[in-house]
Amino acid sequence: MSEEKMDAVATGEVDEKLYSRQLYVMGHEAQRRMMASSALLFGLSGLGAEIAKNCILAGISSISLCDPSPPNSFDLCGNFYLDPAHLSSGGDRASLSRAELCREKLAELNHYVAVKTAEVPSLTTSHQEEILSLIDGKVSVVIVTVPLVPSLVIAMNEKCRQVGACFIYSVVTGVFSKAFCDFGPSFVVTDKDGEDPHQSQVETIIPDNPATVKVLEDQGRHGLETGDYVTFARVKGLDGALDTSKEYKVISTGPYTFELDGVDLSSCQSPGTQGYITQVKKPVTVSFQTYEEALENPTELMMSDFAKFDRPPLLHLFYKALDSFMDRHGGELPHPGNEQECDEMIQLCKSLDKGDIFNQKSEILVKHFASGSRAVLSPMCAAMGGIVGQEVLKACSGKFMPIKGFFYFDADESLPEGLLPAEEVTPTGTSRYDSQIAVFGKSLQEQILKQRMFLVGAGAIGCEMLKNWALMGVGCSEEGHVHVTDMDRIEKSNLSRQFLFRSHHIDHFKSKCAAEAAVGMNPDMRITSYQEKVAAETEHLFGDDFYDKLTGVCTALDNVEARLYVDQKCLFYRLPMLESGTLGTKGNTQVVVPHLTENYGATRDPPEKSIPVCTLKNFPNQIQHTLQWARDYFAGIFTQNAEDVNSYLSTPDFAKKLEAQQNTKMDTLKSIQSTLVEDRPRSFEDCVVWSRLKFEELFVNQIHQLLHNFPEDQVTSNGTKFWSGSKRCPKPLSFDINAVCEDAGMRNHFDFIVAAANLRASMYGIKGRTDEEYFVSVLKNVIVPDFTPKEGVKIAANDAEAENEPSAVDNVDSEAEEILRNLPKPSELAGFKLNPIEFDKDIDEHMRFVTACSNLRAMNYSIPTEDNHRSRAIAGKIIPAIATTTALVTGLVCLELYKIVGSPRKELKADAYKNAFVNLATPFITLSEPMPPAKTKAVIKGKEWEWTAWDSIDVNKGDITLAELMEYFKTEYNLEISMLSHGVSILYSFFANKKKVEERMPMPMSKIITSITKKEFPPNQLFIILELIANDLETDEEVEIPYVKFRFR
């Protein structure tokens, strides 16, 4: 893209509600550039539809769709907006082109994007001039997504070079695919990796030549490399010689030290301390080969699977042979199962092979490649649509590093050993599954239709998954079924990546709307939607009888806890589990196959570090600390206080219940006294006065008190300054309604008053207002008392001191009784109730308060402030998300689903399955073999048994007695049970009371358990988990065995 286009800024403002999660990936500037960019897309089969969908959701300015071809049956497995009625053999819209059929539905995805069609008679060399005329200076990027003859592709690429447009050529042929990018001779990339700039804190800057910087080690490594640039903020000392507006070049000398290249600070009298260091990310200029150059001499072939390190050059050869085949056959591709055409492809590969890479093993591969070349598979289209869609966004925005040259990707491990018989792969010409039949055969297609899958989550990944399954035919027969559950309702921010939803779906349940949309794509899909959490409390719904009927589970969740629960269910029922997740441009997939791979919970990430309490309360040094403090304060003042009052007014024995909370009793009573009596507002003006006094308390008086306890010049017992290192000496603020902070440019003083007053009013059911003139007039008359420091106030200097502080128990009971006695009786306030306000990151009033509160505290401690957008991400723990990554990971997951259903005439081993880690920003894609499950050895009847987490001892004898169970283990396993338990209940032990043992021996196992637990089994429960300790009857040694899966119904 030309520099003029790259500098273009959209005239409209960015819709932060719609693009909320995407903005945390792309940023506002890149989003504006996208909003000023236009794309021209050739080809609306499966891949073209995926790319168009992703670009429209992302919010480019316009996209023109060019595809004069009518749909064919192969398209139906990849294009989610085509159906059998659109085929030329019938239907009222059968005469329309693929572009015309898709335009209207694609336009519905985002009303900000202009979706148009561009007309040409055909995408062939005979109409080359008409095609090239569409590529003009208004186009930012041209994308070709259907196989075209090389001469036409080269001509289109050359025209793009002439007008300064980026060029992308990508095709999907069965389970093989390629993508090529040419963004010109000097494309500027503003951010090459998408990572946040490295930030660290200064411990000291040594005034030397060159100046040496040491960072605080407890804040982590600086992460800088030699040649990087940094800026400094809030640095003390160095006689003011360090220019905070200047960028400094770095020479890294260690993980915690670096020098400032060419900077002489040796004349400074004092070292620098306590500042902030921020990396400056520099743009890079990248040069690309043209398609013609790269076709003959590719300088880069991007790798995706190191188990196939020799595959990219081989696929490069295959696609060159396919080009030659198309040249010979008038642009036609080989037919499924046609041995003669496959042999022709072999000969073409041999004739084009200049590097001697084609061998006998390659012949089998190229036969598969040729036989499936017409197939348009939904998972491949989704995966490549995600990758190429992101390349389009890179071309429009200059954000992230593009693919340089060619990228090849395949999933040949899902294919049979040899070609299937022609009758097995011959398409019908009318079936929506012709593409899958052409690659995998009719038998596998029948198995796909019979799948009974449980999809947990109907958000971004869930929507993409249902779309893929509808096109694949998952659960689309009488024997098949899809179950989907999600508790959440649709919000506006979902619409930029959860493409099954529209604006009229807002506030409706995700699972219900997603299920309806999937059926709209494939009316044969048998699907049930739920609005339930998958957890222990819903096992009456998702119990033994439910899982017993499933063939697999797919997770589309956003939290680890839920994933671990589902993982345990898959282990117990021995079900395959397909897991995926995204974080901005990063994504991962994991396939869990019973007995072959480790389960999801076998390896876990370390828990997230929590912020020390003392750091939050008195010694913050990062904006994350002040935001967490602000969120906690919000929860206390607007949620907990209201709930305490409501509890007091509605709980008959409130005082008695309070006795059980000895540590928090006084805090609770004081908050009730303040909220219900002392500070209860009668008008909105009272709320404004309260907020002004809160400002003084939080950002003036508390700081004065802290400095009274720990003066600025205080030294510790070992002689070091108390306020040093990560402890930043605070300064009280002076209230100024017009004050603007230097970093974020926000009116935090004013915002705090307005937001606090309105939230307070909402809590009491008082009508609020936001007009500035009113606040100015009220604040003028507020009398703010002078601060007097309190003596005897103990402030802990660290968490260790805080833990050792003695609890103030003296006179608590008498003081509590005094407060309770003076509170108005609940009967006096009949009908009075406060409105507790739960923090919601997507409610602007909530974020206005939290951001202002956080920034004011940051200003107290000279911490750089943040704007509302960035504060929302940190305080709300928002997971950045973009449609491209979501499409990619779901495509990869569905490729694994083919393998789980079963490759025809081939038994798959663990190395055929693939886990993936991707980062579309760099770009980086790697596939790897899943880890096998850990094994435990046991000797049963003299034979060694290696069991894993997938194994259990299954007892399917009905509800047998304890005596029968013990005899069964003696007979079958030569084991004597010494202890038997269910959960926390011991059912039998060798040391138990003999009379009890004798009573239980003739009892059915279920009766023993219910007699102990006093709980009946749910009617849908089929299994009981039993844990046992057992010894070998011959050696008397304890044998380590898995749990017992006891089926009693």
mmCIF file of N, CA, C and O in Angstrom, residues 41-45 65-70 97-100 118 120 123 146:
data_model
loop_
_atom_site.group_PDB
_atom_site.id
_atom_site.type_symbol
_atom_site.label_atom_id
_atom_site.label_comp_id
_atom_site.label_asym_id
_atom_site.label_seq_id
_atom_site.Cartn_x
_atom_site.Cartn_y
_atom_site.Cartn_z
ATOM 1 N N LEU A 41 -12.034 -8.681 -3.949
ATOM 2 C CA LEU A 41 -11.921 -10.124 -3.723
ATOM 3 C C LEU A 41 -12.427 -10.893 -4.937
ATOM 4 O O LEU A 41 -13.578 -10.738 -5.349
ATOM 5 N N PHE A 42 -11.553 -11.726 -5.503
ATOM 6 C CA PHE A 42 -11.927 -12.577 -6.624
ATOM 7 C C PHE A 42 -12.155 -14.001 -6.116
ATOM 8 O O PHE A 42 -11.249 -14.608 -5.526
ATOM 9 N N GLY A 43 -13.361 -14.530 -6.352
ATOM 10 C CA GLY A 43 -13.660 -15.908 -5.964
ATOM 11 C C GLY A 43 -14.482 -15.968 -4.695
ATOM 12 O O GLY A 43 -14.021 -15.536 -3.634
ATOM 13 N N LEU A 44 -15.709 -16.502 -4.803
ATOM 14 C CA LEU A 44 -16.597 -16.613 -3.641
ATOM 15 C C LEU A 44 -17.003 -18.058 -3.406
ATOM 16 O O LEU A 44 -18.164 -18.350 -3.109
ATOM 17 N N SER A 45 -16.027 -18.960 -3.530
ATOM 18 C CA SER A 45 -16.273 -20.314 -3.064
ATOM 19 C C SER A 45 -16.055 -20.298 -1.557
ATOM 20 O O SER A 45 -16.212 -19.256 -0.926
ATOM 21 N N LEU A 65 -16.880 -7.822 -4.343
ATOM 22 C CA LEU A 65 -16.857 -9.268 -4.580
ATOM 23 C C LEU A 65 -16.957 -9.518 -6.081
ATOM 24 O O LEU A 65 -17.913 -9.058 -6.731
ATOM 25 N N CYS A 66 -15.998 -10.246 -6.636
ATOM 26 C CA CYS A 66 -16.000 -10.530 -8.070
ATOM 27 C C CYS A 66 -15.924 -12.032 -8.287
ATOM 28 O O CYS A 66 -14.880 -12.643 -8.019
ATOM 29 N N ASP A 67 -17.027 -12.623 -8.724
ATOM 30 C CA ASP A 67 -17.054 -14.044 -9.053
ATOM 31 C C ASP A 67 -18.277 -14.306 -9.934
ATOM 32 O O ASP A 67 -19.394 -14.443 -9.435
ATOM 33 N N PRO A 68 -18.075 -14.371 -11.233
ATOM 34 C CA PRO A 68 -19.216 -14.580 -12.132
ATOM 35 C C PRO A 68 -19.703 -16.022 -12.192
ATOM 36 O O PRO A 68 -20.754 -16.287 -12.780
ATOM 37 N N SER A 69 -18.966 -16.950 -11.575
ATOM 38 C CA SER A 69 -19.320 -18.372 -11.684
ATOM 39 C C SER A 69 -20.554 -18.694 -10.862
ATOM 40 O O SER A 69 -20.715 -18.198 -9.735
ATOM 41 N N PRO A 70 -21.427 -19.566 -11.392
ATOM 42 C CA PRO A 70 -22.545 -20.049 -10.582
ATOM 43 C C PRO A 70 -22.038 -21.068 -9.562
ATOM 44 O O PRO A 70 -20.970 -21.662 -9.754
ATOM 45 N N SER A 97 -24.801 -15.581 -9.729
ATOM 46 C CA SER A 97 -23.406 -15.961 -9.472
ATOM 47 C C SER A 97 -23.168 -16.114 -7.975
ATOM 48 O O SER A 97 -23.974 -15.677 -7.153
ATOM 49 N N ARG A 98 -22.028 -16.706 -7.658
ATOM 50 C CA ARG A 98 -21.675 -16.869 -6.240
ATOM 51 C C ARG A 98 -21.567 -15.512 -5.551
ATOM 52 O O ARG A 98 -21.976 -15.365 -4.398
ATOM 53 N N ALA A 99 -21.001 -14.531 -6.246
ATOM 54 C CA ALA A 99 -20.861 -13.193 -5.640
ATOM 55 C C ALA A 99 -22.221 -12.573 -5.355
ATOM 56 O O ALA A 99 -22.448 -12.002 -4.282
ATOM 57 N N GLU A 100 -23.132 -12.682 -6.300
ATOM 58 C CA GLU A 100 -24.468 -12.095 -6.130
ATOM 59 C C GLU A 100 -25.240 -12.789 -5.019
ATOM 60 O O GLU A 100 -25.958 -12.148 -4.245
ATOM 61 N N ALA A 118 -18.545 -6.749 -8.213
ATOM 62 C CA ALA A 118 -17.869 -6.240 -9.409
ATOM 63 C C ALA A 118 -18.086 -7.250 -10.526
ATOM 64 O O ALA A 118 -17.895 -8.459 -10.313
ATOM 65 N N VAL A 120 -17.535 -9.108 -14.130
ATOM 66 C CA VAL A 120 -16.745 -9.489 -15.303
ATOM 67 C C VAL A 120 -17.378 -10.758 -15.867
ATOM 68 O O VAL A 120 -17.984 -11.539 -15.116
ATOM 69 N N LEU A 123 -13.495 -15.321 -15.065
ATOM 70 C CA LEU A 123 -12.153 -15.142 -14.497
ATOM 71 C C LEU A 123 -11.167 -15.965 -15.319
ATOM 72 O O LEU A 123 -10.526 -16.903 -14.833
ATOM 73 N N VAL A 146 -9.519 -18.361 -5.896
ATOM 74 C CA VAL A 146 -9.846 -19.540 -6.710
ATOM 75 C C VAL A 146 -8.677 -19.804 -7.645
ATOM 76 O O VAL A 146 -7.961 -18.874 -8.036
#
